[in-house]
Coordinates of C-alpha atoms and ligand atoms in Angstrom, one line a residue:
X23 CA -17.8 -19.0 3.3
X24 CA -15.1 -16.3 2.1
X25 CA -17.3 -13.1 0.9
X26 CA -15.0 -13.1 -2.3
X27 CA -11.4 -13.3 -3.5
X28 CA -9.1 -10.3 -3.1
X29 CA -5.7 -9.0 -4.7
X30 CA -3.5 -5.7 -3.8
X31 CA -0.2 -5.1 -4.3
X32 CA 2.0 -2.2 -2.8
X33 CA 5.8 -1.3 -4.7
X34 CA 8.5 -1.9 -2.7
X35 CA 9.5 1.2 -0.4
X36 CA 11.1 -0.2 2.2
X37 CA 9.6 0.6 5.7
X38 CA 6.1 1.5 6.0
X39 CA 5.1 4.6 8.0
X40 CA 1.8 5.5 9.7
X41 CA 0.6 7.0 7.0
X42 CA 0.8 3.7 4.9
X43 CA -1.0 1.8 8.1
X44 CA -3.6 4.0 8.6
X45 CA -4.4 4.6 4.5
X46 CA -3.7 1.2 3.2
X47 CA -2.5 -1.6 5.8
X48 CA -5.2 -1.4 8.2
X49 CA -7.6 -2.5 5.8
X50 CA -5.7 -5.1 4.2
X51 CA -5.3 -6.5 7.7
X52 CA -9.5 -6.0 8.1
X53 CA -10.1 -7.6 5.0
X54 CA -7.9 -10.9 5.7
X55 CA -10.5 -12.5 7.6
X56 CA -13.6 -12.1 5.4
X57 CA -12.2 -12.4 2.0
X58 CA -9.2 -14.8 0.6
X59 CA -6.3 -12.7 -0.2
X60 CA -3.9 -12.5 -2.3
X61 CA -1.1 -9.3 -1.0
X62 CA 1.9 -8.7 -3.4
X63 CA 5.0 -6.9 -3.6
X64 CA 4.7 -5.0 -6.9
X65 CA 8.3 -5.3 -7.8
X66 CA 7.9 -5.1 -11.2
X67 CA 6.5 -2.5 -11.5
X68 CA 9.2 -0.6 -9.5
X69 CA 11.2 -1.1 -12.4
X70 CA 8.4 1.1 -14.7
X71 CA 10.3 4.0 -12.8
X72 CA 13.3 3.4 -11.2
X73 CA 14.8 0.8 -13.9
X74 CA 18.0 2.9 -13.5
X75 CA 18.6 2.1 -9.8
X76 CA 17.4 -1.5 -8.6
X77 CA 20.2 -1.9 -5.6
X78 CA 17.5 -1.5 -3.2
X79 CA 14.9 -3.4 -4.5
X80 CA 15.6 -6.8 -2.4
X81 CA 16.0 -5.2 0.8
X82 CA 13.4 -2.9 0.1
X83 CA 10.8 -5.8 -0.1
X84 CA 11.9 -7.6 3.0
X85 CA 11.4 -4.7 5.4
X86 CA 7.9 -4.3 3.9
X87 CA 7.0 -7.2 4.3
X88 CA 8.6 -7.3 7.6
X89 CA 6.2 -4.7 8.6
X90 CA 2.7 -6.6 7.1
X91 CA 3.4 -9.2 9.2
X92 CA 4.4 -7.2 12.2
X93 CA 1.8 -5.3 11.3
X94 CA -0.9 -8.3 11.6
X95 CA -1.1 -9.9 8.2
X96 CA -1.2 -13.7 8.6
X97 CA 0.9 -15.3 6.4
X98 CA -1.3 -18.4 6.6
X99 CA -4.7 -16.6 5.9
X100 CA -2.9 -14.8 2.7
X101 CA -0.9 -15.6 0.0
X102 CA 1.9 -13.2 0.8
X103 CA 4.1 -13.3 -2.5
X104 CA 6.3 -11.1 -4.6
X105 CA 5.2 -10.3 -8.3
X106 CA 8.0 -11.8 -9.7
X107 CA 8.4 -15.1 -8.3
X108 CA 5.4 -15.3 -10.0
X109 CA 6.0 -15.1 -13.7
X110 CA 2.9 -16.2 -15.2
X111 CA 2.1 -12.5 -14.1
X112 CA 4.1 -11.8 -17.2
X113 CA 2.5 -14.3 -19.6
X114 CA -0.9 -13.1 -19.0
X115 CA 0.5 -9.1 -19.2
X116 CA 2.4 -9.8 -23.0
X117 CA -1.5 -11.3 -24.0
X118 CA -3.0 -8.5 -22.5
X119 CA -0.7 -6.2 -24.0
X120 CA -2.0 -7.2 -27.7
X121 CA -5.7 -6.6 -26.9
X122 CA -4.8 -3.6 -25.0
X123 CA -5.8 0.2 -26.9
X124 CA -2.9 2.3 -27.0
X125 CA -5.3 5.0 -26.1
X126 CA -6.9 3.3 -23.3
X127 CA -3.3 3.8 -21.8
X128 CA -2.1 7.4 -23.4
X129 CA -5.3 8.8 -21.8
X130 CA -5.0 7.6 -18.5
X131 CA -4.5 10.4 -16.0
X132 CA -1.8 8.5 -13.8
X133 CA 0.6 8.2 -16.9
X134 CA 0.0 11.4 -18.1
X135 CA 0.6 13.7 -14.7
X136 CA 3.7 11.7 -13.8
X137 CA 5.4 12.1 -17.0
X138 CA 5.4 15.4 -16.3
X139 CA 6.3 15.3 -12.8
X140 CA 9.4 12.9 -13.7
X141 CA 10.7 14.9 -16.3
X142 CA 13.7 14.4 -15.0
X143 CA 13.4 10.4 -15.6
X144 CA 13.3 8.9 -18.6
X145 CA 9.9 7.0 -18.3
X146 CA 8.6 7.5 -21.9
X147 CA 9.4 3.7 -22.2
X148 CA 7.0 0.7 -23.5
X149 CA 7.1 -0.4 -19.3
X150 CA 5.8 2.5 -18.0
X151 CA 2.8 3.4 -20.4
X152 CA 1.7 -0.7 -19.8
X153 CA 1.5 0.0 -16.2
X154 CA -1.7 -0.3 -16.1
X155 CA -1.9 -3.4 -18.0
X156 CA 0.6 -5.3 -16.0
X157 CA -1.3 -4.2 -12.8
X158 CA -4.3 -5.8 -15.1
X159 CA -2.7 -9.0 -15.5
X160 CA -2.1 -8.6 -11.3
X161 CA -5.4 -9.0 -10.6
X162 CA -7.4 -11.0 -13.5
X163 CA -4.8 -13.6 -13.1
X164 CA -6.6 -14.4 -9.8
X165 CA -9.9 -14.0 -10.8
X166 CA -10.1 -11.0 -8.0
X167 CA -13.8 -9.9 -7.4
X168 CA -12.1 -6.6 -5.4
X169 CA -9.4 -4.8 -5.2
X170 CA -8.7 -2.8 -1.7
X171 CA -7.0 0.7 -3.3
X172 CA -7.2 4.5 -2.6
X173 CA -8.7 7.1 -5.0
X174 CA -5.2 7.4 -6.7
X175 CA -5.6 3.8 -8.5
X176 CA -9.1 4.3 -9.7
X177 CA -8.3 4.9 -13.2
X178 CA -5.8 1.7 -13.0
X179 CA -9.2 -0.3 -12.2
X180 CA -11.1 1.5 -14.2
X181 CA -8.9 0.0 -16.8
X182 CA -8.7 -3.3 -16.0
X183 CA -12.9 -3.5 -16.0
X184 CA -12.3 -2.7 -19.1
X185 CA -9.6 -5.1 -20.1
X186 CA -11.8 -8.0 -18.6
X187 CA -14.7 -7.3 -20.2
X188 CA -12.7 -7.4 -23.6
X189 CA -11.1 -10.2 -23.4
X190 CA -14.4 -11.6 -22.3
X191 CA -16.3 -10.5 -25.4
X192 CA -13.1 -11.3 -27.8
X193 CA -12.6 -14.7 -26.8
X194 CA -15.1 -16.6 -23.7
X195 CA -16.1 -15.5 -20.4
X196 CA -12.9 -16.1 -18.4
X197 CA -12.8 -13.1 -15.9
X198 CA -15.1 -11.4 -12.9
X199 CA -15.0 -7.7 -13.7
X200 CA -13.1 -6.3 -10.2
X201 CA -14.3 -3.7 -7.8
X202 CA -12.6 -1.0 -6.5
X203 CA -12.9 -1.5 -2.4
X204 CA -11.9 1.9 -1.3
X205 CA -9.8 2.5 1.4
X206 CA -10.8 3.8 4.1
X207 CA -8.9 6.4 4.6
X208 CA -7.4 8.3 7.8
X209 CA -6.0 11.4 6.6
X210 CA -2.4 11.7 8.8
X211 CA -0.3 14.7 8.5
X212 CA 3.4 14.4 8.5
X213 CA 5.3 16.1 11.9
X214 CA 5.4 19.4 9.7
X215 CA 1.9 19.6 8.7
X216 CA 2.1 18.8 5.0
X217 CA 0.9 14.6 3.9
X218 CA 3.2 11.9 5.4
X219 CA 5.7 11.1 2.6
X220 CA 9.0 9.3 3.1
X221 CA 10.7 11.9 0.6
X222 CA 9.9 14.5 2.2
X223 CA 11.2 12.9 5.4
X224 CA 8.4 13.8 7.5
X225 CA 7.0 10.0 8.7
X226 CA 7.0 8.2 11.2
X227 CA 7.8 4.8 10.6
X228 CA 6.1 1.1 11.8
X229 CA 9.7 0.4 13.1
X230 CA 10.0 4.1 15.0
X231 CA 11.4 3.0 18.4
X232 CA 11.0 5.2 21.7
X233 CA 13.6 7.4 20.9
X234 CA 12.3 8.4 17.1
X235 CA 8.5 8.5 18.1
X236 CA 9.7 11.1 21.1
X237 CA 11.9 13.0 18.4
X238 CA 9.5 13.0 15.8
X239 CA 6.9 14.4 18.3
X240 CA 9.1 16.6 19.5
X241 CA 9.2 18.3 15.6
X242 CA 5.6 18.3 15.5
X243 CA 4.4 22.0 14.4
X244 CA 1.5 23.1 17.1
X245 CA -0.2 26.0 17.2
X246 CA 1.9 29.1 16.4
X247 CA -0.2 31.7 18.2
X248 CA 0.6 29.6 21.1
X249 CA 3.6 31.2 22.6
X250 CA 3.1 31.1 26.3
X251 CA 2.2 28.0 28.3
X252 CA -1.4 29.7 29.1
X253 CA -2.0 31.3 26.2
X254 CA -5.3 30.1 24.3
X255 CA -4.7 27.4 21.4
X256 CA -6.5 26.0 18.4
X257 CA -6.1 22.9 18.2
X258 CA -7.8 22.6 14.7
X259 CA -4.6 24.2 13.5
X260 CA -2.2 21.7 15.5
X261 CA -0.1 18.5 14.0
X262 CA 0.1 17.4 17.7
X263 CA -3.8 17.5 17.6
X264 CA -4.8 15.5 14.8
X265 CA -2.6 12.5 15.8
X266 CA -4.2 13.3 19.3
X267 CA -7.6 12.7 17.7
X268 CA -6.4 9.7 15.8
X269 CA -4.4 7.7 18.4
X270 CA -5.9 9.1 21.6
X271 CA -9.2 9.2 20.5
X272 CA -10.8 8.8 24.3
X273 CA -8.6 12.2 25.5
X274 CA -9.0 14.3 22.5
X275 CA -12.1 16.1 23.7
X276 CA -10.5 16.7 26.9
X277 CA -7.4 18.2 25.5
X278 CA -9.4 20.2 23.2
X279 CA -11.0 21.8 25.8
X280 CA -7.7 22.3 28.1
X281 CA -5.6 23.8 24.7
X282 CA -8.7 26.3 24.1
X283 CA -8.8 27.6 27.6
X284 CA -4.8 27.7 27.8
X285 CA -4.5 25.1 30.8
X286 CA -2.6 22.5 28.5
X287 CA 0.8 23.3 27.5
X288 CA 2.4 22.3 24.6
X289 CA 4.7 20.2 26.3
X290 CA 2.6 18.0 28.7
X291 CA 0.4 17.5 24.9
X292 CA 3.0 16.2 23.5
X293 CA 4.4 14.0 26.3
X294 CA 0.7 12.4 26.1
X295 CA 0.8 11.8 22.8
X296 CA 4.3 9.7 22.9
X297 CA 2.8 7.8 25.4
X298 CA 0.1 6.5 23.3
X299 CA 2.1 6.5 20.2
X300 CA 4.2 4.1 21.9
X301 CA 1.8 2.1 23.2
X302 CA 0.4 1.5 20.2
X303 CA 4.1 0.8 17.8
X304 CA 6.3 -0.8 20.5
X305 CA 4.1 -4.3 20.1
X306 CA 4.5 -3.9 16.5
X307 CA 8.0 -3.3 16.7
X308 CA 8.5 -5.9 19.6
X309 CA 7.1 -8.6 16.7
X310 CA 9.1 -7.0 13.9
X311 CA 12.5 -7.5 16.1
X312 CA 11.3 -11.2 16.8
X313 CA 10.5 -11.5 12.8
X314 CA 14.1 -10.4 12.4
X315 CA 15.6 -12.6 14.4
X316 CA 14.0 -15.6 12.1
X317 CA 17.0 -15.9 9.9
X318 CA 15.4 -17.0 6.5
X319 CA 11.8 -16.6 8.1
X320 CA 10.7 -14.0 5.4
X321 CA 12.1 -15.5 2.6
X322 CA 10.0 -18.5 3.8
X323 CA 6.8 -16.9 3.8
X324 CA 7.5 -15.4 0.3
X325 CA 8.2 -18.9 -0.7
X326 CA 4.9 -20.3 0.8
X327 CA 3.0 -17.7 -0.5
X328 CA 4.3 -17.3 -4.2
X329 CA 3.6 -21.3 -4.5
X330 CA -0.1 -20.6 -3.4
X331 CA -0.5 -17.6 -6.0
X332 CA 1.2 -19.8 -9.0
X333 CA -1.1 -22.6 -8.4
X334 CA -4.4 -20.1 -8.8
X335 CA -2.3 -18.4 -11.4
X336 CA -1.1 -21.3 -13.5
X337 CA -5.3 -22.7 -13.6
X338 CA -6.4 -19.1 -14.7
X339 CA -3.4 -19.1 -17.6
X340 CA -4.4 -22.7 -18.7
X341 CA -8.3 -21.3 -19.6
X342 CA -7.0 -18.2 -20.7
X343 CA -4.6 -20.1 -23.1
X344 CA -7.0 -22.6 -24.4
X345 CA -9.7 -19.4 -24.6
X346 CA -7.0 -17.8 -27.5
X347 CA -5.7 -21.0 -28.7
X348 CA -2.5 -20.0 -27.6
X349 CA -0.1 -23.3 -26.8
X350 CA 0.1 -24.2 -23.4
Ligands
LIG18 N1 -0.1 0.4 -8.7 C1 -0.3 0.1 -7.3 C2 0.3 1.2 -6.5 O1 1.2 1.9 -6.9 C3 0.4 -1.2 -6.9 C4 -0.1 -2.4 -7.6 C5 0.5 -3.2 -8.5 C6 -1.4 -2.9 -7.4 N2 -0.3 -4.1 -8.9 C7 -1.5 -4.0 -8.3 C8 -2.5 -2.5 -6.6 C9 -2.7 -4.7 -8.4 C10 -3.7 -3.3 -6.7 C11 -3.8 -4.3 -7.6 O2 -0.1 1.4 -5.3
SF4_19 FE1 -1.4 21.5 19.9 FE2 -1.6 20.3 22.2 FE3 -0.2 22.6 22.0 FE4 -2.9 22.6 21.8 S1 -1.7 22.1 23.6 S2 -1.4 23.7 20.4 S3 -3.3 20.7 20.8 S4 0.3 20.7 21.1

């Protein structure tokens, strides 16, 4: 017996970095075995802000999904899909959309900070400020009991509750109410101390191979008091540290002890930690190369997965229909 049903979605950004694993695709892979999942490619609502350039949106999707499943998602355990291969997203959105409070939306923090922050976009369209309702229409669609998300989406859920219930009271009981499942969350710096974002091209990707994970460690920012090999370090202030702590958790301690007293040098740190980092990404990248190989192969499991999510999809429109006396 599955514990309950489960949807997330990502946007399509192309290759994942450890960041990504460690804050949202560890738990997605955690979740697949307890609950039945439904993981999508959010490409829709890539277009809310970057309608203006959608060259990269294909190839963006394959090498994400190339890393889920290198990653460990199981293709057969979860409906692996893209958003819109499934279009009854879009019914269900447009009917949303008409029970939907403007000020539900104008108020929501997300919309609000990132019209500032895009200023430079023009994102005061109809898409953008129904974000929320699309990602609504996302999950209701499948009757999701929880939704695996960090802290940033809680006001998105916090609206669909909302939706559900409404559409509940307004026509019949059709929809669960769905949870937030917060993600656990492993905070990982980028190699120059500040969060791991691609745009500020400080990650590390899924796909790094030998000769990036040694660069990128290499870039790390360590201790800057530390200018001699046997000078004393803090390691609480060191990059090299926390991924030390993350990835090579049994050592840690040990290092710890040897940066404090000045009998580790930077170097020989380092050197340790591209050891572990590759023995924990070179499988992953090993299966990604083999995935590759598959000519076709994730197109396939897109395929596969989007005709699983349309069938749920398609039986959730039908009540949902029938509930407004809408024609089917
Ligand atoms: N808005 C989410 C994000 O930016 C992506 C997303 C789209 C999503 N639809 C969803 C997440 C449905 C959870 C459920 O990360
Ligand atoms: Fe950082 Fe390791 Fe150097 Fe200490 S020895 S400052 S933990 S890199």
């Amino acid at each position: 017996m599955k514990k309950g049903r489960i949807l997330s979605g990502m946007r399509p950004t192309g290759k994942l970095h450890l960041g990504n694993l460690l804050g949202a695709l560890d738990n997605w892979v955690r979740l697949q075995d307890d609950y039945e999942c439904f993981y999508m490619v959010a490409d829709w609502h890539a277009l809310t802000t970057g309608y203006e350039e959608t060259d990269s949106i294909r190839r963006d999707t394959k090498q994400m999904v190339l890393d889920w499943l290198s990653a460990g998602l199981d293709p057969e355990k979860n409906a692996l899909f893209v958003q819109s291969q499934v279009k009854e997203h879009a019914e269900l959105y447009l009917l949303l959309s008409m029970i939907t409070p403007i000020s539900w939306l104008e108020r929501c923090p997300t919309y609000k900070d990132q019209l500032q922050q895009l200023e430079n976009r023009n994102i005061a369209t109809h898409g953008f400020l129904g974000y929320p309702v699309l990602q609504t229409a996302d999950i209701i669609i499948y009757k999701a009991t929880e939704v695996p998300v960090g802290e940033d989406q809680a006001a998105h859920l916090e609206i669909s509750r909302e939706l559900a219930r409404r559409f509940n009271h307004l026509y019949k009981k059709v929809f669960p109410e769905p949870k937030i499942l917060l993600n656990k969350v492993t905070m990982l710096p980028g190699v120059d101390g500040r969060k791991m974002s691609k745009s500020y091209r400080n990650d590390i990707t899924l796909a790094a191979e030998e000769k990036e994970i040694k660069e990128k460690v290499q870039q790390m920012v360590t201790d800057p008091a530390r200018i001699r090999k046997d000078d004393k370090g803090h390691p609480e202030v060191c990059v090299v540290y926390r991924f030390q702590e993350i990835f090579n958790a049994e050592e840690s301690e040990e290092i710890n002890e040897q940066c404090r007293s000045g009998t580790i040098g930077c170097v020989s740190c380092k050197n340790l930690l591209i050891k572990r980092l590759c023995e924990e990404l070179l499988p992953i990248v090993e299966k990604r190369k083999a995935l590759e190989r598959k000519e076709g192969y994730v197109e396939e499991v897109l395929e596969y997965g989007a005709e699983r999510a349309r069938k749920v999809a398609s039986e959730t429109l039908e009540e949902v229909r029938e509930a407004m006396k809408i024609y089917a």
